[in-house]
């Protein structure tokens, strides 16, 4: 079970809801993924206007936990305002903190992310900050009391997969709260690798929404995450420089 604050989930796949070719495809992809947590950018939704199309209307919301994010925020104050808007609309008190510091690479601003997380914790939110793979920043965020940390595998939407597995592994090993690998996942092998490193979950969007067949890719990601988690729990064999016989050599008959 994935445990975030006082909530537990069967699925370790968190799914974004943007960029799908249609609401129908989005709905089918969400269903086959068996994800229980869905994330979306508050600033990209007209959540107070009944005239605007809304993907939330396509889903049975009793089956899902919504994770609004603060995408578009340029500083901590903006992130807090967006989070309060989401809570005021009755969506959820769990928030993904996203404060972009560089609009070319879309990498998060570590100082403003730290500041926003502290402010939102004081406001009583369940806080999940999106960060780079900075090991020290992850420690600082955990010491603040955040409920999970979401380090990026690589830049948002790049599909490059995990480019710094060592840092991710350091973050995972030192943490006592869930580590959810977020951003840059491109294929099922990337998702499986994240789980094999010991991540508690994976959040992805573009890898599914931008696939030629988003519905089949959603299923593939689900299976990859399940396989990666099982592999991590099973414990892989030690890597060696040279070959080792698969069969015992003791007692072999000499020809």
mmCIF file of N, CA, C and O in Angstrom, residues 69 72 85 197 228 240 251:
data_model
loop_
_atom_site.group_PDB
_atom_site.id
_atom_site.type_symbol
_atom_site.label_atom_id
_atom_site.label_comp_id
_atom_site.label_asym_id
_atom_site.label_seq_id
_atom_site.Cartn_x
_atom_site.Cartn_y
_atom_site.Cartn_z
ATOM 1 N N UNK A 69 -2.225 20.692 -8.837
ATOM 2 C CA UNK A 69 -0.858 21.194 -8.748
ATOM 3 C C UNK A 69 -0.827 22.690 -9.036
ATOM 4 O O UNK A 69 -1.762 23.257 -9.595
ATOM 5 N N UNK A 72 2.572 26.811 -13.154
ATOM 6 C CA UNK A 72 2.404 28.193 -13.578
ATOM 7 C C UNK A 72 2.832 29.193 -12.534
ATOM 8 O O UNK A 72 3.029 30.379 -12.843
ATOM 9 N N UNK A 85 -7.042 28.326 -3.863
ATOM 10 C CA UNK A 85 -8.129 28.322 -4.835
ATOM 11 C C UNK A 85 -8.655 26.900 -5.030
ATOM 12 O O UNK A 85 -9.873 26.672 -5.074
ATOM 13 N N UNK A 197 14.585 1.032 -8.362
ATOM 14 C CA UNK A 197 15.476 1.824 -7.508
ATOM 15 C C UNK A 197 14.928 1.974 -6.090
ATOM 16 O O UNK A 197 15.640 2.378 -5.184
ATOM 17 N N UNK A 228 8.172 -3.487 -11.576
ATOM 18 C CA UNK A 228 9.314 -2.851 -10.936
ATOM 19 C C UNK A 228 9.246 -2.940 -9.426
ATOM 20 O O UNK A 228 10.262 -3.181 -8.757
ATOM 21 N N UNK A 240 28.002 -8.816 -11.359
ATOM 22 C CA UNK A 240 29.369 -9.324 -11.331
ATOM 23 C C UNK A 240 30.077 -8.996 -12.641
ATOM 24 O O UNK A 240 29.437 -8.798 -13.675
ATOM 25 N N UNK A 251 30.179 -32.011 -7.870
ATOM 26 C CA UNK A 251 29.663 -33.346 -8.148
ATOM 27 C C UNK A 251 29.439 -33.647 -9.610
ATOM 28 O O UNK A 251 28.818 -34.669 -9.951
#
